[in-house]
Coordinates of C-alpha atoms in Angstrom, one line a residue:
M1 CA 148.5 33.4 -63.6
A2 CA 148.3 30.7 -60.8
S3 CA 150.4 28.4 -62.9
Q4 CA 153.2 30.9 -63.0
V5 CA 153.4 32.0 -59.4
T6 CA 156.9 30.6 -58.6
T7 CA 158.1 31.9 -62.0
L8 CA 156.9 35.4 -61.3
E9 CA 158.4 35.3 -57.8
K10 CA 161.8 34.4 -59.3
Y11 CA 161.6 36.9 -62.1
F12 CA 160.4 39.9 -60.2
G13 CA 161.6 39.0 -56.7
F14 CA 158.1 38.7 -55.3
S15 CA 157.3 37.2 -51.9
S16 CA 154.3 34.8 -51.8
A17 CA 152.2 37.6 -50.2
Q18 CA 153.0 39.9 -53.1
S19 CA 152.2 37.3 -55.7
G20 CA 149.0 36.6 -53.7
F21 CA 148.2 40.3 -54.0
L22 CA 148.6 40.1 -57.7
L23 CA 146.0 37.2 -57.8
S24 CA 143.7 39.3 -55.6
C25 CA 143.9 42.2 -58.0
N26 CA 142.1 40.0 -60.5
D27 CA 139.0 40.4 -58.3
I28 CA 138.9 44.1 -57.7
G29 CA 137.2 44.8 -61.0
Y30 CA 134.7 42.1 -60.2
L31 CA 133.6 43.8 -57.0
L32 CA 132.9 47.0 -58.9
T33 CA 130.7 45.4 -61.5
T34 CA 129.0 42.2 -60.2
L35 CA 126.0 43.7 -58.4
I36 CA 125.2 46.1 -61.2
A37 CA 125.6 43.3 -63.8
S38 CA 123.3 41.0 -61.8
F39 CA 120.7 43.8 -61.4
F40 CA 120.5 44.3 -65.2
A41 CA 121.0 40.6 -66.0
R42 CA 117.5 40.2 -67.5
K43 CA 117.3 43.7 -69.1
V44 CA 120.3 43.5 -71.4
H45 CA 121.2 41.5 -74.5
I46 CA 123.2 38.9 -72.5
P47 CA 125.1 37.3 -75.5
R48 CA 126.3 40.7 -76.6
S49 CA 127.2 41.7 -73.1
L50 CA 129.2 38.5 -72.7
S51 CA 130.9 39.1 -76.0
I52 CA 132.0 42.7 -75.1
S53 CA 133.2 41.7 -71.6
T54 CA 135.2 38.8 -73.0
I55 CA 136.8 41.1 -75.6
F56 CA 137.8 43.5 -72.8
Y57 CA 139.1 40.6 -70.8
G58 CA 141.3 39.4 -73.7
I59 CA 142.7 42.8 -74.3
S60 CA 143.5 43.2 -70.6
G61 CA 145.2 39.8 -70.6
I62 CA 147.4 40.9 -73.5
A63 CA 148.3 44.1 -71.6
C64 CA 149.5 42.0 -68.7
S65 CA 152.3 40.7 -70.9
L66 CA 153.7 44.2 -71.2
A67 CA 155.3 43.7 -67.8
F68 CA 157.8 41.5 -69.6
F69 CA 158.5 43.8 -72.4
L70 CA 159.0 46.8 -70.0
S71 CA 161.3 44.8 -67.8
P72 CA 165.0 43.9 -68.4
E73 CA 165.9 40.4 -69.5
Y74 CA 166.5 37.9 -66.8
I75 CA 170.0 38.3 -65.3
S76 CA 171.6 35.0 -64.8
A77 CA 173.6 34.0 -61.8
R78 CA 176.7 34.4 -63.8
T79 CA 176.2 38.2 -64.0
K80 CA 175.8 40.5 -61.0
D81 CA 172.7 42.6 -60.9
S82 CA 173.2 46.4 -61.0
T83 CA 171.3 49.0 -59.1
A84 CA 169.8 50.2 -62.4
D85 CA 168.5 46.7 -63.1
D86 CA 166.9 46.5 -59.7
E87 CA 165.2 49.8 -60.3
R88 CA 163.8 48.6 -63.6
Q89 CA 162.6 45.4 -62.1
Y90 CA 161.0 47.4 -59.3
F91 CA 159.2 49.5 -61.9
S92 CA 158.0 46.4 -63.8
K93 CA 156.7 44.9 -60.5
N94 CA 154.5 47.9 -60.0
I95 CA 153.4 47.9 -63.6
S96 CA 152.2 44.3 -63.3
N97 CA 150.3 45.2 -60.1
L98 CA 148.3 47.8 -62.0
E99 CA 147.7 45.7 -65.1
N100 CA 146.3 42.8 -63.1
I101 CA 143.5 45.0 -61.7
S102 CA 141.9 45.5 -65.2
P103 CA 141.1 42.0 -66.6
V104 CA 138.1 41.4 -64.4
L105 CA 136.5 44.7 -65.1
G106 CA 135.1 42.9 -68.1
G107 CA 135.9 39.3 -67.6
K108 CA 134.5 38.0 -64.4
A109 CA 131.2 39.8 -64.3
Q110 CA 129.9 37.0 -66.6
L111 CA 128.7 34.4 -64.1
C112 CA 125.3 36.0 -63.2
H113 CA 124.6 36.6 -66.9
E114 CA 125.5 33.0 -67.8
L115 CA 123.2 31.5 -65.1
S116 CA 120.4 33.8 -65.8
Y117 CA 120.6 33.2 -69.6
T118 CA 120.7 29.4 -69.1
E119 CA 117.8 29.3 -66.7
D120 CA 115.6 31.7 -68.8
Q121 CA 116.0 29.7 -72.0
N122 CA 114.8 26.4 -70.3
N123 CA 111.2 26.0 -69.1
D124 CA 112.1 22.5 -67.8
P125 CA 114.0 22.9 -64.5
C126 CA 115.8 19.5 -65.1
A127 CA 117.1 20.8 -68.4
A128 CA 118.3 24.0 -66.8
I129 CA 120.1 22.1 -64.1
S130 CA 121.8 19.8 -66.6
K131 CA 123.1 22.8 -68.7
I132 CA 124.2 24.7 -65.6
A133 CA 126.2 21.6 -64.6
I134 CA 127.8 21.3 -68.0
I135 CA 128.7 25.0 -68.0
S136 CA 130.2 24.8 -64.4
G137 CA 132.0 21.6 -65.3
I138 CA 133.6 23.2 -68.4
S139 CA 134.5 26.3 -66.5
I140 CA 136.4 24.1 -64.0
L141 CA 138.0 22.1 -66.8
G142 CA 139.2 25.4 -68.2
P143 CA 142.0 25.6 -65.6
V144 CA 143.1 22.1 -66.6
L145 CA 144.0 23.6 -70.0
G146 CA 145.4 26.6 -68.3
F147 CA 147.7 24.7 -66.0
G148 CA 148.6 22.3 -68.8
L149 CA 149.7 25.1 -71.1
G150 CA 151.3 26.8 -68.1
G151 CA 153.5 23.8 -67.8
V152 CA 154.4 24.0 -71.5
F153 CA 155.2 27.7 -71.2
S154 CA 157.3 26.9 -68.2
S155 CA 159.4 24.6 -70.3
I156 CA 160.2 27.5 -72.7
Y157 CA 162.9 30.0 -71.6
V158 CA 161.6 33.4 -70.8
T159 CA 163.4 35.1 -73.8
L160 CA 162.3 32.3 -76.2
E161 CA 166.0 31.7 -76.9
E162 CA 168.0 28.4 -76.7
V163 CA 170.1 28.5 -73.5
N164 CA 172.5 26.1 -72.0
L165 CA 170.3 25.5 -68.9
T166 CA 167.9 22.8 -67.8
I167 CA 164.5 23.2 -66.1
R168 CA 166.0 22.2 -62.8
D169 CA 168.7 24.9 -63.0
P170 CA 168.0 27.7 -60.4
R171 CA 168.5 30.2 -63.1
W172 CA 165.8 28.8 -65.3
I173 CA 162.9 31.2 -65.9
G174 CA 159.8 30.1 -67.9
A175 CA 158.0 32.2 -70.5
W176 CA 155.4 33.3 -68.0
W177 CA 154.2 36.2 -70.3
L178 CA 153.4 33.9 -73.3
G179 CA 150.2 32.6 -71.7
F180 CA 148.8 36.1 -71.3
I181 CA 149.2 36.6 -75.1
V182 CA 147.8 33.2 -76.1
F183 CA 144.8 33.3 -73.9
G184 CA 144.2 37.0 -74.5
V185 CA 144.1 36.6 -78.3
S186 CA 142.0 33.4 -77.9
A187 CA 139.4 35.3 -75.7
V188 CA 139.0 38.0 -78.4
V189 CA 138.6 35.5 -81.2
F190 CA 136.1 33.2 -79.4
S191 CA 134.1 36.2 -78.1
L192 CA 133.1 37.2 -81.7
P193 CA 130.6 34.4 -82.3
L194 CA 128.7 35.3 -79.1
C195 CA 127.5 38.5 -80.8
C196 CA 125.5 36.3 -83.2
F197 CA 123.4 34.6 -80.5
P198 CA 119.8 35.9 -80.2
R199 CA 118.5 37.5 -77.0
R200 CA 116.3 34.4 -76.5
L201 CA 116.9 30.9 -77.9
K202 CA 113.3 29.7 -77.5
P203 CA 109.9 31.3 -77.2
K204 CA 108.6 31.5 -73.7
R205 CA 105.3 30.2 -72.4
K206 CA 102.5 32.8 -72.6
E207 CA 102.5 33.5 -68.9
K208 CA 106.3 34.2 -68.8
P209 CA 106.6 37.4 -70.9
K210 CA 104.1 39.2 -68.8
K211 CA 106.0 38.3 -65.7
I212 CA 109.3 39.5 -67.2
I213 CA 107.7 42.8 -68.3
V214 CA 106.5 43.4 -64.8
E215 CA 109.8 42.4 -63.3
S216 CA 111.6 44.8 -65.7
K217 CA 109.5 47.7 -64.6
L218 CA 110.0 46.9 -60.9
K219 CA 113.7 46.3 -61.2
G220 CA 114.2 49.6 -63.1
S221 CA 114.0 51.5 -59.8
S222 CA 116.7 51.8 -57.2
K223 CA 114.0 51.1 -54.6
E224 CA 113.6 47.6 -55.9
F225 CA 117.3 47.2 -56.1
F226 CA 117.7 47.8 -52.4
G227 CA 114.5 46.0 -51.6
S228 CA 115.9 42.9 -53.3
L229 CA 119.1 43.2 -51.2
K230 CA 117.1 43.6 -48.0
R231 CA 115.1 40.4 -48.7
L232 CA 118.3 38.5 -49.4
F233 CA 120.0 39.6 -46.3
K234 CA 117.0 38.7 -44.2
N235 CA 117.0 35.2 -45.7
P236 CA 119.0 33.0 -43.2
L237 CA 119.2 30.0 -45.5
Y238 CA 120.6 32.0 -48.3
I239 CA 123.1 34.0 -46.2
L240 CA 124.4 31.0 -44.2
H241 CA 124.8 29.0 -47.4
V242 CA 126.7 31.9 -49.1
L243 CA 128.9 32.3 -46.0
A244 CA 129.8 28.6 -46.1
V245 CA 130.7 28.9 -49.8
C246 CA 132.8 32.0 -49.0
F247 CA 134.9 29.9 -46.6
A248 CA 135.2 27.1 -49.1
L249 CA 136.4 29.6 -51.8
F250 CA 138.8 31.1 -49.3
L251 CA 140.3 27.7 -49.0
V252 CA 140.5 27.4 -52.8
S253 CA 142.2 30.8 -53.2
S254 CA 144.5 30.6 -50.2
I255 CA 145.5 26.9 -50.3
L256 CA 144.7 25.3 -53.7
T257 CA 145.9 28.3 -55.7
F258 CA 149.4 27.7 -54.4
T259 CA 149.3 23.9 -54.9
P260 CA 151.8 23.9 -57.8
K261 CA 154.2 25.9 -55.6
Y262 CA 153.5 23.4 -52.7
L263 CA 154.3 20.5 -55.0
E264 CA 157.5 22.2 -56.1
T265 CA 158.6 22.9 -52.6
Q266 CA 157.4 19.7 -50.8
F267 CA 158.4 17.1 -53.4
G268 CA 161.1 18.9 -55.3
L269 CA 159.3 19.0 -58.7
P270 CA 160.1 21.4 -61.5
T271 CA 157.4 24.0 -62.3
I272 CA 156.4 22.2 -65.5
F273 CA 155.7 18.9 -63.8
A274 CA 153.9 20.6 -60.9
N275 CA 151.5 22.3 -63.3
F276 CA 150.8 19.2 -65.2
L277 CA 150.1 17.2 -62.1
F278 CA 147.9 19.8 -60.5
G279 CA 146.0 20.5 -63.7
G280 CA 145.7 16.9 -64.8
V281 CA 144.8 15.4 -61.4
T282 CA 143.2 17.9 -58.9
V283 CA 141.5 20.3 -61.3
A284 CA 140.4 17.6 -63.8
S285 CA 138.8 15.6 -61.0
A286 CA 137.1 18.7 -59.8
G287 CA 135.5 19.2 -63.2
L288 CA 134.3 15.6 -63.3
G289 CA 132.9 16.0 -59.8
T290 CA 131.0 19.1 -60.8
I291 CA 129.4 17.4 -63.8
L292 CA 128.5 14.3 -61.8
G293 CA 127.0 16.4 -59.1
G294 CA 124.7 18.0 -61.6
G295 CA 123.9 14.5 -63.0
I296 CA 122.9 13.4 -59.5
V297 CA 120.6 16.3 -59.0
T298 CA 119.0 15.8 -62.4
F299 CA 118.6 12.0 -62.2
F300 CA 117.2 11.9 -58.7
K301 CA 115.3 15.2 -59.1
L302 CA 116.6 16.3 -55.7
S303 CA 114.6 18.8 -53.8
P304 CA 116.3 21.8 -52.2
F305 CA 116.3 20.0 -48.8
A306 CA 117.9 16.9 -50.4
C307 CA 120.5 19.1 -52.1
I308 CA 121.5 20.6 -48.7
K309 CA 121.8 17.1 -47.2
L310 CA 124.1 16.1 -50.0
I311 CA 126.2 19.2 -49.5
L312 CA 126.5 18.4 -45.8
T313 CA 127.5 14.8 -46.5
V314 CA 130.1 15.8 -49.0
N315 CA 131.7 18.4 -46.8
S316 CA 131.8 16.1 -43.8
L317 CA 133.5 13.4 -45.9
I318 CA 136.1 15.8 -47.3
I319 CA 137.6 16.6 -43.9
L320 CA 139.5 13.4 -44.3
A321 CA 141.7 15.0 -47.0
P322 CA 143.6 17.6 -45.0
I323 CA 143.9 15.2 -42.0
T324 CA 145.6 12.7 -44.4
G325 CA 147.7 15.5 -45.8
F326 CA 149.5 16.0 -42.5
F327 CA 151.2 12.6 -43.0
L328 CA 151.9 12.8 -46.8
G329 CA 155.0 14.9 -47.3
C330 CA 158.7 15.0 -47.4
S331 CA 161.3 16.3 -44.9
T332 CA 163.2 19.5 -45.5
P333 CA 166.1 18.9 -48.0
Q334 CA 169.6 18.6 -46.6
I335 CA 171.5 21.7 -47.6
V336 CA 175.2 21.5 -46.8
G337 CA 176.6 24.9 -45.8
F338 CA 173.2 26.4 -45.0
P339 CA 173.9 29.5 -42.8
R340 CA 172.5 30.0 -39.4
S341 CA 170.3 33.0 -38.8
T342 CA 171.9 33.6 -35.4
D343 CA 175.6 33.6 -36.0
N344 CA 178.3 33.1 -38.7
E345 CA 178.8 29.4 -38.2
Y346 CA 177.6 26.9 -40.7
S347 CA 174.7 24.5 -40.1
V348 CA 174.4 21.2 -42.0
L349 CA 170.7 20.3 -42.0
A350 CA 170.0 16.7 -41.0
M351 CA 173.8 16.0 -41.2
S352 CA 176.2 14.9 -38.5
V353 CA 178.2 17.8 -37.1
T354 CA 181.2 15.5 -36.8
D355 CA 181.9 15.9 -40.5
N356 CA 184.8 18.3 -39.7
H357 CA 186.3 18.1 -43.1
T358 CA 183.2 19.5 -44.8
L359 CA 182.8 22.2 -42.2
G360 CA 186.4 23.2 -42.3
C361 CA 186.5 23.2 -46.1
I362 CA 183.5 25.5 -46.3
G363 CA 185.0 27.9 -43.8
E364 CA 188.3 28.2 -45.7
C365 CA 186.4 29.2 -48.9
H366 CA 185.0 32.4 -47.3
C367 CA 181.8 32.1 -49.3
D368 CA 179.0 34.7 -49.5
D369 CA 176.2 33.4 -47.4
K370 CA 173.7 35.6 -49.4
D371 CA 174.6 34.0 -52.7
Y372 CA 172.2 31.0 -52.7
F373 CA 172.7 28.8 -55.7
P374 CA 172.1 25.2 -54.8
V375 CA 174.2 22.5 -56.6
C376 CA 173.9 18.7 -56.4
G377 CA 177.3 17.2 -55.6
S378 CA 178.6 13.9 -56.9
D379 CA 178.3 12.6 -53.4
G380 CA 174.5 12.9 -53.5
R381 CA 174.3 15.9 -51.2
T382 CA 173.0 19.4 -52.0
Y383 CA 175.3 22.3 -51.3
F384 CA 174.4 25.9 -50.7
S385 CA 176.4 27.1 -53.7
P386 CA 179.3 26.0 -55.9
C387 CA 181.6 27.9 -53.5
H388 CA 180.3 26.0 -50.5
A389 CA 181.1 22.8 -52.4
G390 CA 184.6 24.1 -53.0
C391 CA 184.3 24.1 -56.7
L392 CA 187.1 25.9 -58.6
N393 CA 186.1 25.4 -62.3
S394 CA 183.1 24.8 -64.5
E395 CA 182.7 23.0 -67.8
G396 CA 179.4 23.9 -69.4
R397 CA 176.7 23.0 -66.8
I398 CA 179.1 21.0 -64.6
Y399 CA 181.2 22.4 -61.8
T400 CA 184.6 20.5 -61.3
N401 CA 187.4 20.3 -58.8
C402 CA 185.0 20.6 -55.9
S403 CA 187.3 20.0 -52.9
C404 CA 184.6 20.0 -50.2
I405 CA 182.8 17.1 -52.0
G406 CA 185.9 14.9 -52.2
T407 CA 188.5 13.8 -54.6
N408 CA 187.5 14.7 -58.2
G409 CA 184.3 16.0 -56.9
T410 CA 181.8 17.5 -59.3
A411 CA 178.4 19.3 -59.0
I412 CA 175.5 20.3 -61.2
P413 CA 173.1 23.2 -60.7
G414 CA 169.9 22.5 -58.7
Q415 CA 169.0 20.5 -55.7
C416 CA 169.6 16.7 -55.7
E417 CA 166.4 14.8 -56.5
T418 CA 164.6 13.7 -53.5
T419 CA 164.1 10.0 -52.5
C420 CA 160.8 10.8 -50.9
T421 CA 158.0 8.5 -52.1
M422 CA 155.0 10.4 -50.8
L423 CA 154.2 12.3 -54.0
W424 CA 151.8 9.8 -55.6
P425 CA 149.9 9.0 -52.3
Y426 CA 149.5 12.8 -51.9
M427 CA 148.2 13.1 -55.5
M428 CA 145.7 10.3 -54.9
M429 CA 144.5 12.2 -51.8
S430 CA 144.2 15.3 -54.0
L431 CA 142.2 13.4 -56.6
F432 CA 139.8 12.2 -53.9
G433 CA 139.5 15.7 -52.5
G434 CA 139.0 17.5 -55.8
F435 CA 136.4 15.0 -57.0
V436 CA 134.3 14.7 -53.8
S437 CA 134.3 18.4 -52.8
T438 CA 133.0 19.5 -56.2
L439 CA 130.0 17.1 -56.1
S440 CA 128.3 19.8 -54.1
V441 CA 128.8 22.6 -56.6
I442 CA 125.6 22.2 -58.6
P443 CA 123.5 21.3 -55.6
G444 CA 124.8 24.5 -54.1
I445 CA 123.8 26.6 -57.1
I446 CA 120.4 25.0 -57.2
F447 CA 119.9 25.6 -53.5
T448 CA 120.8 29.2 -53.9
L449 CA 118.3 29.7 -56.7
R450 CA 115.5 27.8 -54.8
A451 CA 116.1 29.5 -51.4
V452 CA 115.1 32.9 -52.7
E453 CA 112.0 34.4 -54.4
D454 CA 111.8 34.2 -58.1
R455 CA 112.2 38.0 -58.5
D456 CA 115.5 37.9 -56.5
K457 CA 117.2 35.1 -58.4
A458 CA 119.5 37.2 -60.6
M459 CA 120.3 39.4 -57.6
A460 CA 120.9 36.4 -55.4
V461 CA 123.6 35.1 -57.9
G462 CA 125.2 38.5 -58.1
L463 CA 125.2 39.1 -54.3
S464 CA 126.5 35.6 -53.8
S465 CA 129.3 36.2 -56.3
F466 CA 130.1 39.6 -54.7
L467 CA 130.4 38.2 -51.2
Q468 CA 132.4 35.2 -52.4
T469 CA 134.8 37.6 -54.0
L470 CA 135.0 39.9 -51.0
I471 CA 135.4 37.2 -48.4
G472 CA 136.9 34.4 -50.3
W473 CA 138.7 35.2 -53.5
M474 CA 140.2 38.6 -52.6
P475 CA 141.8 38.0 -49.1
G476 CA 142.6 34.3 -49.7
P477 CA 145.7 34.7 -51.9
V478 CA 147.2 37.4 -49.7
I479 CA 146.7 35.5 -46.5
G480 CA 147.8 32.2 -48.1
G481 CA 150.9 33.9 -49.4
R482 CA 151.7 35.3 -45.9
I483 CA 151.3 31.8 -44.4
I484 CA 153.8 30.5 -47.0
D485 CA 156.2 33.3 -46.3
S486 CA 156.2 32.5 -42.6
C487 CA 157.6 29.1 -43.6
C488 CA 160.6 30.6 -45.4
L489 CA 164.1 29.7 -44.1
F490 CA 166.1 31.8 -46.5
W491 CA 165.3 35.0 -48.4
R492 CA 167.0 36.3 -51.5
S493 CA 168.1 39.9 -51.0
S494 CA 167.8 42.9 -53.3
C495 CA 168.3 46.7 -53.1
H496 CA 164.7 47.0 -51.9
G497 CA 165.0 44.5 -49.1
D498 CA 164.0 40.9 -49.1
G499 CA 163.1 39.4 -52.5
A500 CA 161.7 36.0 -53.2
C501 CA 162.0 33.1 -50.8
A502 CA 164.6 30.7 -51.9
F503 CA 164.2 27.9 -49.3
Y504 CA 161.3 26.7 -47.2
S505 CA 160.8 24.4 -44.2
N506 CA 158.7 21.5 -45.6
E507 CA 157.4 20.4 -42.2
D508 CA 156.3 23.9 -41.3
Y509 CA 154.7 24.5 -44.7
R510 CA 152.9 21.2 -44.6
F511 CA 151.5 21.7 -41.1
K512 CA 150.2 25.2 -41.7
R513 CA 148.7 24.4 -45.0
H514 CA 146.7 21.5 -43.8
I515 CA 145.7 22.9 -40.4
V516 CA 144.1 25.9 -42.1
D517 CA 142.4 23.5 -44.5
A518 CA 141.1 21.3 -41.7
V519 CA 139.8 24.0 -39.4
L520 CA 137.9 25.9 -42.1
R521 CA 136.3 22.7 -43.3
V522 CA 135.0 22.0 -39.8
V523 CA 133.6 25.5 -39.7
I524 CA 131.9 24.8 -43.1
V525 CA 130.3 21.6 -41.8
V526 CA 129.0 23.4 -38.7
I527 CA 127.3 26.0 -40.9
Y528 CA 125.7 23.4 -43.1
V529 CA 124.4 21.5 -40.0
I530 CA 122.5 24.8 -39.1
V531 CA 121.3 25.2 -42.7
T532 CA 120.0 21.7 -42.8
I533 CA 118.1 22.2 -39.6
L534 CA 116.5 25.4 -40.9
S535 CA 115.8 23.9 -44.3
K536 CA 113.8 21.1 -42.7
R537 CA 111.4 23.6 -41.4
K538 CA 110.9 25.5 -44.6
D539 CA 107.8 24.7 -46.7
N540 CA 107.5 27.5 -49.3
W541 CA 110.5 26.8 -51.6
S542 CA 110.4 29.3 -54.5
T543 CA 111.2 27.2 -57.5
E544 CA 110.5 26.7 -61.1
D545 CA 109.0 23.4 -60.0
T546 CA 106.4 25.2 -58.0
E547 CA 105.5 27.2 -61.1
N548 CA 105.1 23.9 -63.0
E549 CA 103.0 22.5 -60.2
H550 CA 100.9 25.7 -60.2
D551 CA 100.4 25.4 -64.0
N552 CA 99.4 21.7 -63.6
S553 CA 96.9 22.6 -60.9
E554 CA 95.4 25.3 -63.2
E555 CA 95.1 22.7 -65.9
E556 CA 93.4 20.3 -63.5
V557 CA 90.9 23.0 -62.4
K558 CA 90.1 23.8 -66.1
K559 CA 89.7 20.1 -66.8
S560 CA 87.5 19.6 -63.8
F561 CA 85.4 22.6 -64.8
L562 CA 85.0 21.4 -68.4
E563 CA 84.0 17.9 -67.2
K564 CA 81.5 19.4 -64.8
H565 CA 80.2 21.7 -67.5
N566 CA 79.9 18.9 -70.0
G567 CA 78.2 16.8 -67.4
M568 CA 75.6 19.5 -66.7
K569 CA 75.1 19.8 -70.5
M570 CA 74.4 16.1 -70.9
T571 CA 72.0 16.1 -67.9
K572 CA 70.0 18.9 -69.5
Q573 CA 69.9 17.1 -72.8
S574 CA 68.7 13.9 -71.1
V575 CA 66.0 15.8 -69.4

């Protein structure tokens, strides 16, 4: 859905806060299921549980596409919207709100099961870390495919018909609903093989089944459930680390989720190119960073304390990204005929007010200041609408006889392409940020599992996911959307009030986006400084490694006993 934010806003007339709420709805079901799922993670048949939840997720995704089939076809700018059409769009808007609550009831309660299953099937901690790194890397690379296909769907018109419009035309609406069907069906199909996986891939060591049986009996009671929660909340290392991750995910959900929209607004890119760039650069680099982070932990056999030092170093370094972002952007586009908010006069952004011909021409046309339909004039300037350009005729996609542009002036739909050259420097900064920041993902997971008692590991993953959703994923999109809305200079109007924002202040958007990013990253670093200090004092890390060390010590005791016994035997024989 994140790849179709601007399309949904145009289609339904959403504000960014409303589209952010839609994204937050995806996590409501997760909050209802994650703690219960984590509590029973080692008591259920995990492959079958994953299969059922994935099927439900796929069906819910398909249901989300119903918002398109229950809504009217997109009304182009050449046809005036009626009150009935507004009512039907309003109905579809509420339908999509409800439908987006359901996907995660089955879909997102999978993380705790995946980690538990992976760790349970590997007696070697290094092997478990490697596989967790691969799973996490693939899960991040998944959005690369999502944004890539999102770009493809954005290049297809919403009704799947051939239309005489280009992707830069303000009337263009991509086939946002197609992705829900494609990924929904794919989820159902690929979930079926999961049913065939066994409960356990490998036989355990002899000591392990006894421990699991005991754990199962203990965890069967609500007393143990709340006891596990109490132990976790009293663990300062665990809670502080989870809090820092919550802030990091708040950044992801409030800032990075809207990155395609930011690229469209800041650099004037069509939705298709914004999705391709974000998926191919930022998200792909994040996937590679995650896998490499797991490789570092495995190769150097990092201890929990070494993991937290790596996390602190990475988060300190990444502060450079938002600071650099302040200076990598474009100025607000020049819109000739842009109306003032205080009076009926016309404002020409970044343009000399001595151009009396243009101002006088616009005034004589008596244009509707609410009818925003930008066109690029043959003089290289963007006009508020064909009327503001003084255009009298149209031939296909070209407006002609535009008197306010000049003699034989013409115009085409859409803003003029920007001459700003900051796009690629900004993408290089995003590449750096995405890669470096995710180096700490696997060390963070390992630290979470090692900072708690063995009996609380499954619950630790579940509680961590619950808090991350409650503090990070859920409020982030709504707050991020409100920040974006505060940068809006012109709102489209509808029968129900303001619709989608049509024009933003680039300078305001750029400043607010990166100031939030920078401040929260500083807070994260401060938290990890405290965690590092506390970790240095901790001796009793509860890890699989300590179990191995305990097993090795038992073997050494047995070996010593046998040697001593054999020695005594030989002494008796010699006597």
